[in-house]
Short mmCIF file of C-alpha atoms and ligand atoms in Angstrom, two decimals:
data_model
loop_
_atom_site.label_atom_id
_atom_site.label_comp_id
_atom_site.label_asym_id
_atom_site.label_seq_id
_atom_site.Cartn_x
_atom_site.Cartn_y
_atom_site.Cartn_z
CA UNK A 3 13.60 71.72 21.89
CA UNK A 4 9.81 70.96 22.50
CA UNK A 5 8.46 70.20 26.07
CA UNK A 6 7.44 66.47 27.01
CA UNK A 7 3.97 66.85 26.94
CA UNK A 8 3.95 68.65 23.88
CA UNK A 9 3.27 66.53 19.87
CA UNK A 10 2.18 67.43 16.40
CA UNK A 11 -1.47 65.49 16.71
CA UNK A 12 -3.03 64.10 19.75
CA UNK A 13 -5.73 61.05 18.57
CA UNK A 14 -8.50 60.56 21.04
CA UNK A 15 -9.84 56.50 20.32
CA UNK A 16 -7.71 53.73 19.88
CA UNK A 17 -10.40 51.82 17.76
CA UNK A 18 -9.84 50.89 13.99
CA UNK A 19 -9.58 54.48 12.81
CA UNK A 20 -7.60 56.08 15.87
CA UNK A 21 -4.95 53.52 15.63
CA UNK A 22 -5.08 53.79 11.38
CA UNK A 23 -4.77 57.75 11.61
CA UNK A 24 -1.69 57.58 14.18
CA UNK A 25 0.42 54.95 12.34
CA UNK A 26 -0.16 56.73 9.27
CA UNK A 27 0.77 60.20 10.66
CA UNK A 28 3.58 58.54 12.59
CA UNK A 29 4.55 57.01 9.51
CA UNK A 30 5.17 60.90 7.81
CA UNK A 31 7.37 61.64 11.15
CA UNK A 32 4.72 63.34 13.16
CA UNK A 33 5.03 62.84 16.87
CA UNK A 34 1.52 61.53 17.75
CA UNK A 35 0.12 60.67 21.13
CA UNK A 36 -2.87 58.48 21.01
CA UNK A 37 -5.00 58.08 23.72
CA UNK A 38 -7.91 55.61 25.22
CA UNK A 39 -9.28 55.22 28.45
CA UNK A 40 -9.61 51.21 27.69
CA UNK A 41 -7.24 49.59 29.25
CA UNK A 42 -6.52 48.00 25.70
CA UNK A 43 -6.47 49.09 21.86
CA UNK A 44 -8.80 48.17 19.50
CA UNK A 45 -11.93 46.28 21.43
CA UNK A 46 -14.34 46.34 19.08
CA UNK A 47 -12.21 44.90 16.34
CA UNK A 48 -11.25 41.74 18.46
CA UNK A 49 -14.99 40.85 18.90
CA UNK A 50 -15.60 41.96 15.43
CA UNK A 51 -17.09 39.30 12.64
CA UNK A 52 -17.23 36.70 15.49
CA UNK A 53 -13.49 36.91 16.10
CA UNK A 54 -12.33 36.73 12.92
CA UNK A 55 -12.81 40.31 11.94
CA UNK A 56 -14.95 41.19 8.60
CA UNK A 57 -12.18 43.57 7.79
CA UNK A 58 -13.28 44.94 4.67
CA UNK A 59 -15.49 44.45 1.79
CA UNK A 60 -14.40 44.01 -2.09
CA UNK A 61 -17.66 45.82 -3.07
CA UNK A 62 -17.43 49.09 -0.88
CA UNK A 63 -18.62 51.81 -2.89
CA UNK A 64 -20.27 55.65 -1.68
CA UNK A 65 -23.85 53.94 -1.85
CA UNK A 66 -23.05 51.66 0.57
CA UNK A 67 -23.24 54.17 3.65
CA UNK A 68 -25.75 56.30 5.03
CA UNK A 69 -25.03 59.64 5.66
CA UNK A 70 -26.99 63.13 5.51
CA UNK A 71 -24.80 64.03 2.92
CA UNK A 72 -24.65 60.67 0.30
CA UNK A 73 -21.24 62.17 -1.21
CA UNK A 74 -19.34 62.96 1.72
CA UNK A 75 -17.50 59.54 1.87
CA UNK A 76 -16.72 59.67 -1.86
CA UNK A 77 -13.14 61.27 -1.67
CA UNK A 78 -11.84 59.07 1.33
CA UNK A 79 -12.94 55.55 0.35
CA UNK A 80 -11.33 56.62 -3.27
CA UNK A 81 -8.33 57.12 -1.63
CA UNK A 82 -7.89 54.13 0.52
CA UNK A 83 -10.01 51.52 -0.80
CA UNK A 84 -10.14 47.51 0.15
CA UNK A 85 -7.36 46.41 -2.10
CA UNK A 86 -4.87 49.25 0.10
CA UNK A 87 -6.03 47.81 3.35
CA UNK A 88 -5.65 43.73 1.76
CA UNK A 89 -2.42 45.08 1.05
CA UNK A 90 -1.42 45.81 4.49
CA UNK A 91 -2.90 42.24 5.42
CA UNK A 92 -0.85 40.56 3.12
CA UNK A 93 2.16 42.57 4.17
CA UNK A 94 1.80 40.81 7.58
CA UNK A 95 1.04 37.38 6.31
CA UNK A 96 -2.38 37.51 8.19
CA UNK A 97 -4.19 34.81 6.31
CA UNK A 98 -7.92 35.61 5.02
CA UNK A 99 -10.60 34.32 3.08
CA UNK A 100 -13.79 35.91 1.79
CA UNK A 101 -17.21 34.34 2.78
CA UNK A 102 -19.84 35.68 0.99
CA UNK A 103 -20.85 39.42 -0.95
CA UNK A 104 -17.14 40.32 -1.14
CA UNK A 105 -16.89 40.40 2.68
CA UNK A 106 -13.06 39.51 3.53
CA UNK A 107 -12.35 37.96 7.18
CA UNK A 108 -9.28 36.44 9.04
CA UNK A 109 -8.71 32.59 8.82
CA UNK A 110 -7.47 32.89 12.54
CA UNK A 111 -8.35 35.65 14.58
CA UNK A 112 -9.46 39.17 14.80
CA UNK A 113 -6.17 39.54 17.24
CA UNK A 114 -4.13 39.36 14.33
CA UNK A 115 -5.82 42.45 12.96
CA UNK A 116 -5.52 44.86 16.30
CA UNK A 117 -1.55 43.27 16.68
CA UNK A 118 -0.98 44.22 13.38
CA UNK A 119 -2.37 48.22 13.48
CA UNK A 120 -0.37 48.24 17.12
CA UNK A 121 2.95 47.17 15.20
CA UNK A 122 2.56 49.76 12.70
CA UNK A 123 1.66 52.13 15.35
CA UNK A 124 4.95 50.94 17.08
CA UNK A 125 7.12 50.95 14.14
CA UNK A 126 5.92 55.04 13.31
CA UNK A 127 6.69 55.87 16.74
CA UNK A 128 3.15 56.59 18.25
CA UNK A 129 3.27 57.16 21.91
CA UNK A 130 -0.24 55.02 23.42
CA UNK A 131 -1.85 56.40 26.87
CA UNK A 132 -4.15 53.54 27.39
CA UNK A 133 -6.52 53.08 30.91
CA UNK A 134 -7.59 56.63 31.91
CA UNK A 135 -9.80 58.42 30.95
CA UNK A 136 -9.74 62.22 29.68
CA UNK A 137 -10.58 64.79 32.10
CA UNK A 138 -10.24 67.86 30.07
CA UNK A 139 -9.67 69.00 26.66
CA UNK A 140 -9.32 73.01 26.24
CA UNK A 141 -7.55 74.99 23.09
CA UNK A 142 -6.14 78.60 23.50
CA UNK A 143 -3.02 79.72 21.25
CA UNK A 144 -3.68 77.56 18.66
CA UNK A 145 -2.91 74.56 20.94
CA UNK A 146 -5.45 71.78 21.41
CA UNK A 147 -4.39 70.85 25.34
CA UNK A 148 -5.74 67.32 26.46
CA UNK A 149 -5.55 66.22 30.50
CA UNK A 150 -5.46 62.88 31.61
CA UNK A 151 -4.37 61.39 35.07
CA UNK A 152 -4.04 65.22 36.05
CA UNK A 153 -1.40 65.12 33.38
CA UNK A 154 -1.82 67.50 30.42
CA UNK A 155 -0.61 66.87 26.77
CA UNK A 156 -0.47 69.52 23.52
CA UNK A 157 -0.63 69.76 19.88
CA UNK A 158 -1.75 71.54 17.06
CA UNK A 159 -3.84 69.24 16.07
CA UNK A 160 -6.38 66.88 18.10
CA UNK A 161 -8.41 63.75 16.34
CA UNK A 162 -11.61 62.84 17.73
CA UNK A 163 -11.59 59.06 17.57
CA UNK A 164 -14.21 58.04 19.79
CA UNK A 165 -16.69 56.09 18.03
CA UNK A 166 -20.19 56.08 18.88
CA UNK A 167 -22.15 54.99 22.15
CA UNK A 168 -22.78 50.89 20.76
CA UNK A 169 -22.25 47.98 22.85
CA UNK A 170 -21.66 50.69 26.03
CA UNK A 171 -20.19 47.48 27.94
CA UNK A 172 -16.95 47.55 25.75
CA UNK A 173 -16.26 51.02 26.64
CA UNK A 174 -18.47 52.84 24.00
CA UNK A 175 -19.51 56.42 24.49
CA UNK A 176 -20.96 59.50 22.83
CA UNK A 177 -17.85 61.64 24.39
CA UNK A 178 -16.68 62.74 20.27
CA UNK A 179 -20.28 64.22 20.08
CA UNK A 180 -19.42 66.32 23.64
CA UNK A 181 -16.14 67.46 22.53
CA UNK A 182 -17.39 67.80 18.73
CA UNK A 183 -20.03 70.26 20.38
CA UNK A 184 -17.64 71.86 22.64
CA UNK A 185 -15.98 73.03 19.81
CA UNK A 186 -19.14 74.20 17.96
CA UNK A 187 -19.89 71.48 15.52
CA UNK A 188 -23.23 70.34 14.55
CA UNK A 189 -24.65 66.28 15.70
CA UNK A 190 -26.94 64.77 13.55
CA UNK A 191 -29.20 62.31 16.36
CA UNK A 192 -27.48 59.33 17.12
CA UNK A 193 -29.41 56.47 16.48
CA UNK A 194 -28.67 52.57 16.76
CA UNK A 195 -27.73 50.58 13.36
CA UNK A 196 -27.47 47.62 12.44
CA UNK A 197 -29.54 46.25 15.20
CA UNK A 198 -32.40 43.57 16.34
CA UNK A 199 -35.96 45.13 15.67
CA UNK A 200 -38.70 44.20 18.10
CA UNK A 201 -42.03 43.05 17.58
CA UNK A 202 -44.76 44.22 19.56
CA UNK A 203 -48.15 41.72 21.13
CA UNK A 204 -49.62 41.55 17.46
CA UNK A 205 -46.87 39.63 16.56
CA UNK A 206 -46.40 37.50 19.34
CA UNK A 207 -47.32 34.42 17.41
CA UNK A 208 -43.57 34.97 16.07
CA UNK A 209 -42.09 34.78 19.30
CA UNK A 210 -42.28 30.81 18.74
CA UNK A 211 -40.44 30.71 15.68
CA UNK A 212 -37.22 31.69 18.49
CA UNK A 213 -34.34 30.24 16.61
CA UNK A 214 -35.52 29.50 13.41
CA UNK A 215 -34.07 31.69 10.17
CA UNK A 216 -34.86 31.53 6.26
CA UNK A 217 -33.95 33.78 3.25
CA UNK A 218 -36.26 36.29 2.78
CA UNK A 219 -35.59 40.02 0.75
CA UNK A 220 -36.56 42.63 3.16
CA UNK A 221 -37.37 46.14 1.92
CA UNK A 222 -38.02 49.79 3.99
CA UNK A 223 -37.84 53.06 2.35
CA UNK A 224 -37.51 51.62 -0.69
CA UNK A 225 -34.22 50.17 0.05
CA UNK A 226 -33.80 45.86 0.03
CA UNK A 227 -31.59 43.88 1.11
CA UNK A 228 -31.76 39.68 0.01
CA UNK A 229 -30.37 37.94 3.05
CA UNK A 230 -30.91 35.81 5.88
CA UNK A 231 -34.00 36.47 8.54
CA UNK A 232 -33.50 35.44 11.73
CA UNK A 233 -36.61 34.73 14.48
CA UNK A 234 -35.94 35.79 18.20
CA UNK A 235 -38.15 35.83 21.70
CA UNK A 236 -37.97 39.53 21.06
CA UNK A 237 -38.61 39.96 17.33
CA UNK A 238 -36.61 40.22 13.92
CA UNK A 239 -32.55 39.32 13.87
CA UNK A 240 -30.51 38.50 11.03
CA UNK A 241 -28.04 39.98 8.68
CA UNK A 242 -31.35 40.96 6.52
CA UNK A 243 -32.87 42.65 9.58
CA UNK A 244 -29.91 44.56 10.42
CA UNK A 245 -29.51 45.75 7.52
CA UNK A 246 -32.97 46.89 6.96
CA UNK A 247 -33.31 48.10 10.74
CA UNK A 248 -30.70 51.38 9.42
CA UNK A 249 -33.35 52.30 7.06
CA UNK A 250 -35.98 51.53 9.31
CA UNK A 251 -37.63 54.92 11.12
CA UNK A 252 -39.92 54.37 13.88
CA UNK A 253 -43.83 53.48 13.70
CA UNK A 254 -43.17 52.45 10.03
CA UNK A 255 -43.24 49.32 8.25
CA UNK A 256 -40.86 46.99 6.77
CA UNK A 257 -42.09 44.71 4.24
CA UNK A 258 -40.89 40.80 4.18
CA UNK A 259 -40.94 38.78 1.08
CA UNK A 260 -40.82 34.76 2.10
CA UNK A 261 -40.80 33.44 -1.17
CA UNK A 262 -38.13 35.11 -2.82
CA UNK A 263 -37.29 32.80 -4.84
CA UNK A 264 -40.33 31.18 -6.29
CA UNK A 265 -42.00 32.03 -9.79
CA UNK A 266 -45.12 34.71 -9.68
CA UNK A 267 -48.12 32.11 -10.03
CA UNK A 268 -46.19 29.36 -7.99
CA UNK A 269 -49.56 28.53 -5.42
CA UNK A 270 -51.40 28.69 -8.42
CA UNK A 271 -48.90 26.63 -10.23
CA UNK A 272 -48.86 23.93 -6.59
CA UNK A 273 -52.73 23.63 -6.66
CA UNK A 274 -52.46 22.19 -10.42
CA UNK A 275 -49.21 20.09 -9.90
CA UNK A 276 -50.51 19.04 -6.38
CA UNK A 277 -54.46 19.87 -5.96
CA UNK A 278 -54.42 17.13 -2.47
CA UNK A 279 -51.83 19.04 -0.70
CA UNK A 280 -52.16 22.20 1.61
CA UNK A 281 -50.53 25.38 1.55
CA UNK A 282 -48.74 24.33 4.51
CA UNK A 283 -47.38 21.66 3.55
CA UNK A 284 -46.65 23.12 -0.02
CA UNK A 285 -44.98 25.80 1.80
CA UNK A 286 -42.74 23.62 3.57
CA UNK A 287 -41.00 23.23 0.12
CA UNK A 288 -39.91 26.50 0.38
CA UNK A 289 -39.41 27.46 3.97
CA UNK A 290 -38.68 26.13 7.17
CA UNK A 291 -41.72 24.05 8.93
CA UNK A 292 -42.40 25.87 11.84
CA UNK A 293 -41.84 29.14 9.42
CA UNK A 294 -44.64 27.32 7.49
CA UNK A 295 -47.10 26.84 10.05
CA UNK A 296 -46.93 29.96 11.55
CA UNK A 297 -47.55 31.56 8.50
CA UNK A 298 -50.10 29.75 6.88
CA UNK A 299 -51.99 29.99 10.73
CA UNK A 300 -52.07 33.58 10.37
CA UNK A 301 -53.37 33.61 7.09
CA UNK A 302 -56.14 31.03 7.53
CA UNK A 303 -57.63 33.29 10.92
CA UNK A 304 -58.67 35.36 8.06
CA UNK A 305 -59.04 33.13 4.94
CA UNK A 306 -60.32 30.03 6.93
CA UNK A 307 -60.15 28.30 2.81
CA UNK A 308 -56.88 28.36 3.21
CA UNK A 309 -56.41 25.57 5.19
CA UNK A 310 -58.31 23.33 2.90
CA UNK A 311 -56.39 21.22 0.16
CA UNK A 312 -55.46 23.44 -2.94
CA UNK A 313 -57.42 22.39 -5.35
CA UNK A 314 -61.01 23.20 -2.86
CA UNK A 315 -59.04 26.70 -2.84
CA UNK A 316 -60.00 29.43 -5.59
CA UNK A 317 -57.26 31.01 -7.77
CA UNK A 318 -57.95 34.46 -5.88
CA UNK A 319 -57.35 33.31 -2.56
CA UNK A 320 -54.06 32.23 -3.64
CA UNK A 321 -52.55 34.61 -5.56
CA UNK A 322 -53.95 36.92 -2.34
CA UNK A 323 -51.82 34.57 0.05
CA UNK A 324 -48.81 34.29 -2.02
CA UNK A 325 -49.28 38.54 -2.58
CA UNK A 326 -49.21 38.25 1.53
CA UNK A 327 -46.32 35.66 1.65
CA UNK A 328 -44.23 37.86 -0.96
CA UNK A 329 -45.09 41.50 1.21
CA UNK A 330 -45.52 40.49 4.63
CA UNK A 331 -45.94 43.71 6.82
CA UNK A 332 -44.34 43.87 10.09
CA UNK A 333 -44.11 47.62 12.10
CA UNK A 334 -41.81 46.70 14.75
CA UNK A 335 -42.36 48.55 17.83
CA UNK A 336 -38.74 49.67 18.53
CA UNK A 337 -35.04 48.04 17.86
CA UNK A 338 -32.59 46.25 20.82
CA UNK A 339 -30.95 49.60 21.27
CA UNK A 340 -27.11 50.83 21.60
CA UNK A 341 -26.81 47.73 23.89
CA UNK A 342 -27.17 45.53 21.10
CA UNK A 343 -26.66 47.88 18.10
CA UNK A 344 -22.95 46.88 15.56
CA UNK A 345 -22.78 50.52 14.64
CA UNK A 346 -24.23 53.89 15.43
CA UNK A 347 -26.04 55.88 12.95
CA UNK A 348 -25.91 59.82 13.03
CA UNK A 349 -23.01 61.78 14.47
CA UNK A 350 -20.82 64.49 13.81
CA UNK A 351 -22.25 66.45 10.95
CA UNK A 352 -20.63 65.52 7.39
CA UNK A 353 -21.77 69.68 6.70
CA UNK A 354 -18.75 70.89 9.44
CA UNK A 355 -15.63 68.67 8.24
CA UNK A 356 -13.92 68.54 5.03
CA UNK A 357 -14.35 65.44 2.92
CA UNK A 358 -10.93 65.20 1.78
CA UNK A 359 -9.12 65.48 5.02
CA UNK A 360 -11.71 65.24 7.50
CA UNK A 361 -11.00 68.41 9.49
CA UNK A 362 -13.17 70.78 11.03
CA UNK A 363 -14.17 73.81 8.24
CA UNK A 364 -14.80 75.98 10.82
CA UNK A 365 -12.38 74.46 13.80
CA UNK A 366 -8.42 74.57 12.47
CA UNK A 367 -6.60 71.71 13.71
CA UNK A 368 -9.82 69.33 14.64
CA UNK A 369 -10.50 66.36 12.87
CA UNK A 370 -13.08 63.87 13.36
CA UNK A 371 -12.93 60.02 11.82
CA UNK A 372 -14.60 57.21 12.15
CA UNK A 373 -17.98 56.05 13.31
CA UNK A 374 -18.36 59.06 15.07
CA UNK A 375 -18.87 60.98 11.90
CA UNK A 376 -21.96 61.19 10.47
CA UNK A 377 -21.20 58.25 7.68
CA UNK A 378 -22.36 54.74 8.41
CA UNK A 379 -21.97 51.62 6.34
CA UNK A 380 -23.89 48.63 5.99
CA UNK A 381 -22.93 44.73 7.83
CA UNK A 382 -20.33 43.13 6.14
CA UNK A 383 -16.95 45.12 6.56
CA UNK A 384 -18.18 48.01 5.39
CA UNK A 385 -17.69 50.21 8.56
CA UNK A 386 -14.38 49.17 9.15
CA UNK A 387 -13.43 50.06 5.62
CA UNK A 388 -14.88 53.70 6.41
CA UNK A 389 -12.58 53.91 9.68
CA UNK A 390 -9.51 52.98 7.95
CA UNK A 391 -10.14 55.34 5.33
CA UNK A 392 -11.36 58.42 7.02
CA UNK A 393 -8.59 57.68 9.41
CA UNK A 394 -5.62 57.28 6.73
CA UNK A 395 -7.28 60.49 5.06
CA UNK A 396 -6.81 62.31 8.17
CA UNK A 397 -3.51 60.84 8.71
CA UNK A 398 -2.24 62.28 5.77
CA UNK A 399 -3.54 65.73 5.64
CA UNK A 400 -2.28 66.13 9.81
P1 FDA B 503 -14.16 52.19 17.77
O1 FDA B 503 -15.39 51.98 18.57
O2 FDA B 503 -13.52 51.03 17.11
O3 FDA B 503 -13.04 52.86 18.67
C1 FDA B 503 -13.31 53.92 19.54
C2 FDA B 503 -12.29 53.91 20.64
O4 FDA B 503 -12.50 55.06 21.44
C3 FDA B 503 -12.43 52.71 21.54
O5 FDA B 503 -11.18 52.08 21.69
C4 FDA B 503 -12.95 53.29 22.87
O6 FDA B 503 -12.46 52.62 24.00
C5 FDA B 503 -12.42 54.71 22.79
N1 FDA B 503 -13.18 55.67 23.58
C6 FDA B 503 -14.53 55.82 23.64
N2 FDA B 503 -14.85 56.81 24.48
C7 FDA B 503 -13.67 57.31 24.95
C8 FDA B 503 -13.35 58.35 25.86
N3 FDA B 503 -14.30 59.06 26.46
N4 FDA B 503 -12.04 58.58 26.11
C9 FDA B 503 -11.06 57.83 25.52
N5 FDA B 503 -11.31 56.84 24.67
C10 FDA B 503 -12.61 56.59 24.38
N6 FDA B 503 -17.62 46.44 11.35
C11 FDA B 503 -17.12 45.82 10.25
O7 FDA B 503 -16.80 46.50 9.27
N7 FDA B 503 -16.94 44.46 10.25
C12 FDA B 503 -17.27 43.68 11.31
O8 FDA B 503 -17.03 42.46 11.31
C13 FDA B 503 -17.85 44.31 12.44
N8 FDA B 503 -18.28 43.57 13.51
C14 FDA B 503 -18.77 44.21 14.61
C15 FDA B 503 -19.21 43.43 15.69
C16 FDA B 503 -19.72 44.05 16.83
C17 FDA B 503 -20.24 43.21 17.97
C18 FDA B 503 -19.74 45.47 16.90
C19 FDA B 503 -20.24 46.18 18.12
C20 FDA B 503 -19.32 46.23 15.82
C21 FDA B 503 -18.85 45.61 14.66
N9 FDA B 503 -18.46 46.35 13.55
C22 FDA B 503 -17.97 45.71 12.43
C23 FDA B 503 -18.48 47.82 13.57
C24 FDA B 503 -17.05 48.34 13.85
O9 FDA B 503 -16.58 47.71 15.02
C25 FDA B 503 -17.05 49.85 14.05
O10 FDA B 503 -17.69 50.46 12.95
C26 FDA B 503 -15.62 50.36 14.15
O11 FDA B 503 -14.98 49.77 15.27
C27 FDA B 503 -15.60 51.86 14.31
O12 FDA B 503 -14.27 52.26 14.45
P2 FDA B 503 -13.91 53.57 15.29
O13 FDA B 503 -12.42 53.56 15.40
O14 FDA B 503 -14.58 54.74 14.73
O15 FDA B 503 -14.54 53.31 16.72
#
C-alpha cells in the first residue's frame, strides 16, 4: 500500500507542457500529481494567439527553433508532430481554422484548448495542486520530495514544468532554472524572444509613424523573415520584428527591406514612366504615406536631390535610395524585455537532458520540458508545438 503523499511523477507547471506530460503519463496508469502555484491551469494558453490560441503550426520542422544545440528538438517533434496534436482537437470537436504560414488557431476560444488538456488530465486520473506555491523540493533515497502548504509530496520522478520568466504578471518565473541548478544542471542565459525592439534618439523621427505597419523582409544574422512591421512610440513591433528580435544580439544591426516586393531598377524604372512625380509620392505606391514621408525625409537630409521630381534626379542617386529603401539599418538600443517578451530564449541546457525522453543525463528521475529548456521556436504556434511534444516525450518515457 503506498502512503498519500507518495506518486510515480510529480509535474511542477501546469502550462501547455505540464498539463500534456501528466495526461499522457496518467494515461499509461501512472499516479501523477501536478502542481502550480496559479490559482488556475494553463494561463498563458488562454491569452495565447489573442484568445484563440495559435495551437500549432503545419510547417514545424527542427529549423524552426533556436537552441544551442540545432538537433536537440529533432527526436521529440518527430514523435508528436502537428497532425497528433490536430488529432486531439478534432477528438474534442474544438473547431479551428488556419490563418496564414500553416499557423492553426481556434474558431472560438483559447478556453476550449486549456478545458480540453484539463479533461484529459481528468480522465487519466492526474491529481492538480493549484494556488500555492512550492516551498521546498529535496531528493534523498531516490525520492524526489516536493513541499507545498507545509505539506510534502514524493515520487521517483519530478518534471520541471515551469516555463520561463515572460509576461512575470501572469505568474511567470525563472524557478525551473533554480531547481534545474539545484540539481546541478547547466542554464544557458535567459534572454527575452519574440519581443518589441527599441529604438534609441537617432531614430526618433520613427516614433511618429506610432501605429502605422507595412510588409517589409527583415534580416539579422543572416536569418529573414517576410512579414508584417509594425511602428510604436518605443520602436519596432510586428510579427516581422519579433521574429527577427530572437536573432537579434545587442549593439547590432538589423537590416529592413521596404520594398520587398518591387523589381531591382523600379526608381529608375518610376523616373522614366513618371519623370514629374517625387519619390515620395512614387513611394506612396508602395508603402503607407506617413511610411513614405518619413522615409524619403531622412533620405533627402542627406541627398537634398531627392526631393526634386525624378526626372531632375540622376540614375545614381536612385538606385543609392532604393539600395537604402531595400537595406535600411536600424541598431535598436535594447528590446521591451520579459514584461513584454511571448517566449523566453535560453534555459536549461539541451547538453544535460536526453533528447528522446527529456530527462536529466546526469540527474535519474528529473526531467525538464517545455520553454524552460533551452529550445525556442519562432511566432506562429511553434512554441506550443515544442511544449506538447517535449511534454508527451516525457510523458511516455516517465
Ligand atoms: P507555461 O508558461 O505555459 O506554463 C508554466 C506554468 O508553470 C504556469 O502555469 C505557471 O503558473 C507555472 N509556474 C511558474 N513558476 C512556478 C512556480 N515557482 N511554482 C509553481 N508553478 C509555477 N505560443 C504559441 O505557440 N502560439 C501562440 O499563440 C502563443 N501566444 C502567446 C501569447 C503571449 C502573450 C505569450 C506570453 C506567449 C505566447 N506563446 C504562444 C508562447 C507560449 O505561451 C509558451 O511557449 C508556452 O506556454 C510554454 O509552455 P510551458 O508549459 O513550457 O510554460
Amino acid at each position: 500500500m503506498n502512503a498519500p503523499d507518495a506518486f510515480d511523477a510529480i509535474v511542477l507547471g501546469a502550462g501547455a507542457a505540464g498539463m500534456m506530460c501528466a495526461a499522457t503519463a496518467g494515461a499509461r496508469g501512472l499516479r501523477v500529481l501536478l502542481i502550480d502555484h496559479a490559482p488556475e491551469p494553463g494561463r498563458k494558453i488562454l491569452i495565447s494567439g489573442g484568445g484563440r490560441c495559435n495551437f500549432t503550426n503545419l510547417h514545424t520542422a527542427p529549423d524552426r527553433y533556436l537552441s544551442a544545440n540545432a538537433h536537440f528538438a529533432k527526436s521529440a517533434l518527430r514523435r508528436y508532430t502537428p497532425h497528433d496534436f490536430l488529432a486531439l482537437v478534432e477528438r474534442y470537436g474544438i473547431a479551428w481554422h488556419e490563418k496564414t504560414l500553416g499557423q492553426l488557431f481556434c474558431d472560438g476560444s483559447a478556453r476550449q484548448i486549456v478545458a480540453m488538456l484539463s479533461e484529459e488530465c481528468t480522465a487519466a486520473s492526474v491529481t492538480m495542486l493549484l494556488g500555492s506555491p512550492v516551498s521546498a523540493i529535496d531528493h534523498a533515497d531516490g525520492l524526489y520530495r516536493v513541499t507545498v502548504d507545509g505539506r510534502t509530496w514524493s515520487a521517483p520522478s519530478m518534471v520541471l514544468a515551469t516555463g520561463g520568466p515572460s509576461i512575470p504578471k501572469l505568474g511567470a518565473t525563472g524557478f525551473a532554472y533554480d531547481v534545474a541548478r539545484q540539481f546541478g544542471l547547466s542554464v544557458v542565459q535567459p534572454r527575452p524572444a519574440l519581443v518589441p525592439l527599441t529604438l534609441g534618439a537617432e531614430d526618433a523621427l520613427f516614433q511618429s509613424l506610432s501605429g502605422v505597419s507595412a510588409q517589409v523582409e527583415v534580416s539579422c544574422n543572416k536569418t529573414s523573415f517576410r512579414e508584417a512591421a509594425l511602428f510604436t512610440h518605443r520602436g519596432l513591433s510586428g510579427p516581422a520584428m519579433l521574429q527577427i528580435s530572437s536573432y537579434w544580439q545587442h549593439r547590432t544591426a538589423i537590416a529592413v527591406n521596404f520594398l520587398p516586393d518591387v523589381e531591382a531598377e523600379w526608381l529608375l524604372n518610376q523616373k522614366r514612366l513618371q519623370p514629374r512625380t517625387t519619390l515620395r509620392r512614387a513611394l506612396t505606391s508602395a508603402l503607407p504615406v506617413r511610411l513614405a514621408e518619413v522615409l524619403t525625409d531622412r533620405m533627402a537630409e542627406e541627398a537634398r536631390s531627392l526631393g526634386a521630381e525624378l526626372g531632375n534626379v540622376s540614375d545614381k542617386s536612385l538606385r543609392a535610395a532604393q539600395a537604402h529603401l531595400t537595406a535600411w539599418t536600424f541598431t535598436p538600443n535594447g528590446t521591451e524585455g520579459f514584461a513584454k517578451a511571448e517566449v523566453t530564449a535560453g534555459g536549461v541546457a539541451t547538453r544535460d537532458l536526453s533528447s528522446q525522453t527529456m530527462m536529466a543525463t546526469r540527474v535519474p528521475g528529473l526531467y525538464v520540458i517545455g520553454e524552460a529548456v533551452d529550445v525556442t521556436g519562432w511566432l506562429g504556434g511553434y512554441n506550443f508545438q515544442w511544449a506538447w511534444a517535449s511534454g508527451w516525450a516525457a510523458g511516455q518515457a516517465l
